[in-house]
mmCIF file of C-alpha atoms in Angstrom:
data_model
loop_
_atom_site.group_PDB
_atom_site.id
_atom_site.type_symbol
_atom_site.label_atom_id
_atom_site.label_comp_id
_atom_site.label_asym_id
_atom_site.label_seq_id
_atom_site.Cartn_x
_atom_site.Cartn_y
_atom_site.Cartn_z
ATOM 1 C CA UNK A 681 13.190 51.319 5.404
ATOM 2 C CA UNK A 682 9.433 51.397 4.534
ATOM 3 C CA UNK A 683 7.964 52.615 1.283
ATOM 4 C CA UNK A 684 6.044 55.776 0.820
ATOM 5 C CA UNK A 685 3.247 55.567 3.450
ATOM 6 C CA UNK A 686 0.947 57.826 1.258
ATOM 7 C CA UNK A 687 0.460 54.977 -1.223
ATOM 8 C CA UNK A 688 -2.423 52.488 -0.566
ATOM 9 C CA UNK A 689 -1.415 49.312 1.168
ATOM 10 C CA UNK A 690 -2.047 47.191 -1.882
ATOM 11 C CA UNK A 691 0.229 49.359 -4.066
ATOM 12 C CA UNK A 692 2.947 49.237 -1.409
ATOM 13 C CA UNK A 693 2.769 45.499 -1.304
ATOM 14 C CA UNK A 694 3.155 45.221 -5.007
ATOM 15 C CA UNK A 695 6.035 47.726 -5.116
ATOM 16 C CA UNK A 696 7.767 46.000 -2.136
ATOM 17 C CA UNK A 697 7.472 42.535 -3.728
ATOM 18 C CA UNK A 698 8.726 43.780 -7.104
ATOM 19 C CA UNK A 699 11.685 45.549 -5.447
ATOM 20 C CA UNK A 700 12.563 42.491 -3.317
ATOM 21 C CA UNK A 701 12.258 40.056 -6.312
ATOM 22 C CA UNK A 702 14.375 42.280 -8.453
ATOM 23 C CA UNK A 703 17.177 42.347 -5.894
ATOM 24 C CA UNK A 704 16.857 38.771 -4.706
ATOM 25 C CA UNK A 705 19.657 37.276 -7.008
ATOM 26 C CA UNK A 706 17.466 34.217 -7.230
ATOM 27 C CA UNK A 707 17.111 33.835 -3.404
ATOM 28 C CA UNK A 708 13.911 33.350 -1.512
ATOM 29 C CA UNK A 709 11.827 36.412 -0.524
ATOM 30 C CA UNK A 710 9.921 35.988 2.742
ATOM 31 C CA UNK A 711 6.465 37.322 3.714
ATOM 32 C CA UNK A 712 8.083 39.114 6.523
ATOM 33 C CA UNK A 713 10.513 40.972 4.235
ATOM 34 C CA UNK A 714 7.621 42.058 2.030
ATOM 35 C CA UNK A 715 5.294 43.291 4.813
ATOM 36 C CA UNK A 716 8.162 45.047 6.650
ATOM 37 C CA UNK A 717 9.169 46.973 3.524
ATOM 38 C CA UNK A 718 5.596 47.770 2.583
ATOM 39 C CA UNK A 719 4.787 48.835 6.212
ATOM 40 C CA UNK A 720 1.791 46.553 6.544
ATOM 41 C CA UNK A 721 0.824 43.473 8.378
ATOM 42 C CA UNK A 722 0.683 39.914 7.048
ATOM 43 C CA UNK A 723 -3.137 39.825 7.205
ATOM 44 C CA UNK A 724 -3.211 42.865 4.889
ATOM 45 C CA UNK A 725 -1.183 40.865 2.348
ATOM 46 C CA UNK A 726 -3.535 37.908 2.715
ATOM 47 C CA UNK A 727 -6.603 40.181 2.374
ATOM 48 C CA UNK A 728 -5.438 41.629 -0.966
ATOM 49 C CA UNK A 729 -3.660 38.684 -2.576
ATOM 50 C CA UNK A 730 -4.535 35.490 -0.703
ATOM 51 C CA UNK A 731 -0.965 34.520 0.012
ATOM 52 C CA UNK A 732 2.656 35.419 -1.029
ATOM 53 C CA UNK A 733 2.357 33.493 -4.303
ATOM 54 C CA UNK A 734 -0.745 35.427 -5.208
ATOM 55 C CA UNK A 735 1.204 38.579 -4.591
ATOM 56 C CA UNK A 736 4.094 37.424 -6.764
ATOM 57 C CA UNK A 737 1.628 36.421 -9.563
ATOM 58 C CA UNK A 738 0.232 39.942 -9.450
ATOM 59 C CA UNK A 739 3.739 41.428 -9.656
ATOM 60 C CA UNK A 740 4.582 39.260 -12.669
ATOM 61 C CA UNK A 741 1.233 40.096 -14.277
ATOM 62 C CA UNK A 742 1.976 43.783 -13.887
ATOM 63 C CA UNK A 743 5.423 43.457 -15.299
ATOM 64 C CA UNK A 744 3.964 41.464 -18.194
ATOM 65 C CA UNK A 745 1.650 44.331 -18.886
ATOM 66 C CA UNK A 746 4.746 46.730 -18.897
ATOM 67 C CA UNK A 747 6.603 44.330 -21.272
ATOM 68 C CA UNK A 748 3.659 44.048 -23.737
ATOM 69 C CA UNK A 749 3.024 47.770 -23.668
ATOM 70 C CA UNK A 750 6.727 48.324 -24.440
ATOM 71 C CA UNK A 751 6.536 45.907 -27.328
ATOM 72 C CA UNK A 752 3.461 47.647 -28.735
ATOM 73 C CA UNK A 753 5.149 51.026 -28.358
ATOM 74 C CA UNK A 754 6.982 50.168 -31.566
ATOM 75 C CA UNK A 755 6.849 51.981 -34.905
ATOM 76 C CA UNK A 756 7.146 49.537 -37.764
ATOM 77 C CA UNK A 757 9.732 50.460 -40.476
ATOM 78 C CA UNK A 758 7.932 48.768 -43.421
ATOM 79 C CA UNK A 759 10.527 46.027 -43.425
ATOM 80 C CA UNK A 760 8.774 43.179 -41.471
ATOM 81 C CA UNK A 761 11.828 41.011 -40.841
ATOM 82 C CA UNK A 762 13.852 43.956 -39.897
ATOM 83 C CA UNK A 763 11.193 44.788 -37.324
ATOM 84 C CA UNK A 764 11.276 41.270 -36.048
ATOM 85 C CA UNK A 765 15.007 41.684 -35.496
ATOM 86 C CA UNK A 766 14.425 44.814 -33.525
ATOM 87 C CA UNK A 767 11.730 43.083 -31.460
ATOM 88 C CA UNK A 768 14.226 40.311 -30.728
ATOM 89 C CA UNK A 769 16.806 42.826 -29.554
ATOM 90 C CA UNK A 770 14.248 44.747 -27.443
ATOM 91 C CA UNK A 771 13.166 41.483 -25.751
ATOM 92 C CA UNK A 772 16.705 40.563 -24.914
ATOM 93 C CA UNK A 773 17.335 44.038 -23.493
ATOM 94 C CA UNK A 774 14.157 43.796 -21.332
ATOM 95 C CA UNK A 775 15.332 40.497 -19.949
ATOM 96 C CA UNK A 776 18.844 41.645 -19.057
ATOM 97 C CA UNK A 777 17.460 44.780 -17.397
ATOM 98 C CA UNK A 778 14.971 42.712 -15.342
ATOM 99 C CA UNK A 779 16.703 39.405 -14.823
ATOM 100 C CA UNK A 780 14.913 38.098 -11.723
ATOM 101 C CA UNK A 781 11.442 39.146 -12.842
ATOM 102 C CA UNK A 782 12.109 37.883 -16.377
ATOM 103 C CA UNK A 783 13.170 34.506 -15.093
ATOM 104 C CA UNK A 784 9.807 34.265 -13.309
ATOM 105 C CA UNK A 785 7.844 35.664 -16.252
ATOM 106 C CA UNK A 786 9.253 33.423 -18.951
ATOM 107 C CA UNK A 787 11.062 30.658 -17.003
ATOM 108 C CA UNK A 788 7.644 29.250 -15.771
ATOM 109 C CA UNK A 789 4.656 28.194 -17.740
ATOM 110 C CA UNK A 790 2.371 31.215 -18.155
ATOM 111 C CA UNK A 791 0.625 30.407 -21.479
ATOM 112 C CA UNK A 792 -1.946 33.235 -21.393
ATOM 113 C CA UNK A 793 0.762 35.903 -21.008
ATOM 114 C CA UNK A 794 3.291 34.313 -23.377
ATOM 115 C CA UNK A 795 0.564 34.191 -26.048
ATOM 116 C CA UNK A 796 0.307 38.043 -25.793
ATOM 117 C CA UNK A 797 4.049 38.272 -26.551
ATOM 118 C CA UNK A 798 3.620 35.818 -29.464
ATOM 119 C CA UNK A 799 0.592 37.820 -30.752
ATOM 120 C CA UNK A 800 2.661 40.999 -31.400
ATOM 121 C CA UNK A 801 5.463 38.950 -33.073
ATOM 122 C CA UNK A 802 2.804 37.265 -35.159
ATOM 123 C CA UNK A 803 1.401 40.616 -36.370
ATOM 124 C CA UNK A 804 4.880 41.526 -37.713
ATOM 125 C CA UNK A 805 5.264 38.116 -39.349
ATOM 126 C CA UNK A 806 1.842 38.343 -40.980
ATOM 127 C CA UNK A 807 3.235 41.309 -42.963
ATOM 128 C CA UNK A 808 6.325 39.293 -43.874
ATOM 129 C CA UNK A 809 4.001 36.412 -45.033
ATOM 130 C CA UNK A 810 2.062 38.881 -47.236
ATOM 131 C CA UNK A 811 5.261 39.939 -48.804
ATOM 132 C CA UNK A 812 6.127 36.292 -49.563
ATOM 133 C CA UNK A 813 9.020 36.233 -47.115
ATOM 134 C CA UNK A 814 7.959 33.209 -44.970
ATOM 135 C CA UNK A 815 8.024 29.454 -45.639
ATOM 136 C CA UNK A 816 5.824 28.598 -42.536
ATOM 137 C CA UNK A 817 2.668 30.125 -41.193
ATOM 138 C CA UNK A 818 3.058 33.384 -39.139
ATOM 139 C CA UNK A 819 1.909 31.677 -35.954
ATOM 140 C CA UNK A 820 4.374 28.856 -36.263
ATOM 141 C CA UNK A 821 7.132 31.353 -37.055
ATOM 142 C CA UNK A 822 6.286 33.491 -34.126
ATOM 143 C CA UNK A 823 6.294 30.571 -31.710
ATOM 144 C CA UNK A 824 9.752 29.470 -33.042
ATOM 145 C CA UNK A 825 11.332 32.913 -32.904
ATOM 146 C CA UNK A 826 9.995 33.851 -29.411
ATOM 147 C CA UNK A 827 11.037 30.402 -28.050
ATOM 148 C CA UNK A 828 14.570 30.885 -29.289
ATOM 149 C CA UNK A 829 14.540 34.533 -28.039
ATOM 150 C CA UNK A 830 13.471 33.402 -24.619
ATOM 151 C CA UNK A 831 16.025 30.584 -24.600
ATOM 152 C CA UNK A 832 18.921 32.862 -25.427
ATOM 153 C CA UNK A 833 17.786 35.532 -22.913
ATOM 154 C CA UNK A 834 17.577 33.057 -20.080
ATOM 155 C CA UNK A 835 20.941 31.631 -20.942
ATOM 156 C CA UNK A 836 22.574 35.013 -21.014
ATOM 157 C CA UNK A 837 20.903 35.993 -17.660
ATOM 158 C CA UNK A 838 22.423 32.847 -16.073
ATOM 159 C CA UNK A 839 25.855 33.785 -17.154
ATOM 160 C CA UNK A 840 28.190 36.256 -15.407
ATOM 161 C CA UNK A 841 27.995 39.678 -17.072
ATOM 162 C CA UNK A 842 31.573 39.504 -18.223
ATOM 163 C CA UNK A 843 31.043 36.047 -19.808
ATOM 164 C CA UNK A 844 27.993 36.906 -21.875
ATOM 165 C CA UNK A 845 28.378 36.087 -25.479
ATOM 166 C CA UNK A 846 26.048 38.471 -27.342
ATOM 167 C CA UNK A 847 27.298 37.074 -30.708
ATOM 168 C CA UNK A 848 25.208 33.999 -29.801
ATOM 169 C CA UNK A 849 22.075 36.129 -29.654
ATOM 170 C CA UNK A 850 22.783 37.717 -33.063
ATOM 171 C CA UNK A 851 23.742 34.318 -34.603
ATOM 172 C CA UNK A 852 20.592 32.567 -33.188
ATOM 173 C CA UNK A 853 18.345 35.427 -34.281
ATOM 174 C CA UNK A 854 19.611 35.191 -37.849
ATOM 175 C CA UNK A 855 19.514 31.514 -37.944
ATOM 176 C CA UNK A 856 15.963 31.116 -36.646
ATOM 177 C CA UNK A 857 14.758 33.887 -39.038
ATOM 178 C CA UNK A 858 16.470 32.097 -41.822
ATOM 179 C CA UNK A 859 14.831 28.834 -40.818
ATOM 180 C CA UNK A 860 11.266 30.356 -41.242
ATOM 181 C CA UNK A 861 12.164 32.521 -44.354
ATOM 182 C CA UNK A 862 11.168 31.700 -47.857
ATOM 183 C CA UNK A 863 13.662 30.813 -50.589
ATOM 184 C CA UNK A 864 12.978 34.120 -52.205
ATOM 185 C CA UNK A 865 13.810 36.035 -48.986
ATOM 186 C CA UNK A 866 16.958 34.003 -48.479
ATOM 187 C CA UNK A 867 18.134 34.649 -51.991
ATOM 188 C CA UNK A 868 17.520 38.300 -51.611
ATOM 189 C CA UNK A 869 19.120 38.660 -48.149
ATOM 190 C CA UNK A 870 22.003 36.134 -48.584
ATOM 191 C CA UNK A 871 23.320 33.733 -45.947
ATOM 192 C CA UNK A 872 23.474 35.224 -42.381
ATOM 193 C CA UNK A 873 27.024 36.371 -41.651
ATOM 194 C CA UNK A 874 28.728 34.399 -38.887
ATOM 195 C CA UNK A 875 26.084 31.657 -38.636
ATOM 196 C CA UNK A 876 27.665 28.255 -39.067
ATOM 197 C CA UNK A 877 25.776 25.681 -41.134
ATOM 198 C CA UNK A 878 25.624 23.360 -38.085
ATOM 199 C CA UNK A 879 23.828 26.056 -35.962
ATOM 200 C CA UNK A 880 21.523 27.011 -38.831
ATOM 201 C CA UNK A 881 20.550 23.377 -39.335
ATOM 202 C CA UNK A 882 19.993 22.770 -35.671
ATOM 203 C CA UNK A 883 17.776 25.858 -35.237
ATOM 204 C CA UNK A 884 15.924 24.991 -38.440
ATOM 205 C CA UNK A 885 15.132 21.607 -36.849
ATOM 206 C CA UNK A 886 13.781 23.348 -33.682
ATOM 207 C CA UNK A 887 11.815 25.777 -35.851
ATOM 208 C CA UNK A 888 10.161 22.839 -37.573
ATOM 209 C CA UNK A 889 9.405 21.167 -34.247
ATOM 210 C CA UNK A 890 7.967 24.304 -32.813
ATOM 211 C CA UNK A 891 5.777 24.925 -35.912
ATOM 212 C CA UNK A 892 4.387 21.395 -35.845
ATOM 213 C CA UNK A 893 4.200 20.859 -32.036
ATOM 214 C CA UNK A 894 4.639 24.049 -29.874
ATOM 215 C CA UNK A 895 4.965 21.958 -26.766
ATOM 216 C CA UNK A 896 7.837 19.955 -28.120
ATOM 217 C CA UNK A 897 10.519 21.861 -26.145
ATOM 218 C CA UNK A 898 10.070 23.575 -22.803
ATOM 219 C CA UNK A 899 11.845 26.863 -22.131
ATOM 220 C CA UNK A 900 14.382 24.929 -19.938
ATOM 221 C CA UNK A 901 15.014 22.372 -22.648
ATOM 222 C CA UNK A 902 15.423 25.091 -25.277
ATOM 223 C CA UNK A 903 17.927 26.854 -22.915
ATOM 224 C CA UNK A 904 20.022 23.686 -22.798
ATOM 225 C CA UNK A 905 19.665 23.274 -26.544
ATOM 226 C CA UNK A 906 21.093 26.702 -27.045
ATOM 227 C CA UNK A 907 23.964 26.039 -24.703
ATOM 228 C CA UNK A 908 24.894 23.050 -26.813
ATOM 229 C CA UNK A 909 24.645 25.215 -29.971
ATOM 230 C CA UNK A 910 27.062 27.657 -28.398
ATOM 231 C CA UNK A 911 29.629 24.916 -27.826
ATOM 232 C CA UNK A 912 29.022 23.516 -31.338
ATOM 233 C CA UNK A 913 29.522 27.011 -32.857
ATOM 234 C CA UNK A 914 32.866 27.422 -31.164
ATOM 235 C CA UNK A 915 34.189 24.466 -33.129
ATOM 236 C CA UNK A 916 32.405 25.066 -36.444
#
């Protein structure tokens, strides 16, 4: 079935590619599938986007814009680290609602777009730093928290719905926030409930690596790192 023919060809191509990617379950999407759903010819796709990969890049860029807009449609509560927790949960929710597109968005190297996501996190953390709640610079803290957030989200996407361990997301969120928090904040907040000392220490190590060398762990490596943490946590 073709898409609404009243839409311009370029818009139909974007919509068709987004729909097919979202329903691909990780499988390949062909040029023919896209053009048939959009009701256009292959030369029309090439005219607007160069090739299929150019079209996919445009779809991902548009979804990234939706993601960033959603992040910025956020009303701060006046409690910066509480806001960071909400941003984490919103990010996870976005990933689980858009698993295939999210895997393309964050599972591949797209530094310009990822920096936009880090930027909003950094804004919240600058407020935390001003309140004396951080032990590392806001930029380093933002990189560490977003890297862990992406790693957990990709790991949960890869699992069957019935096997997803959402406690791991909560535990990792609290551990990585603790790793970048000042002693004053930790004393005021207390030790995160349910976070084993082994997991806290491991994520604290990754936070330190991320702050010093952001390229230290790739998203795929971080995903593996978090899977190991999950196994460790079960026996801690």
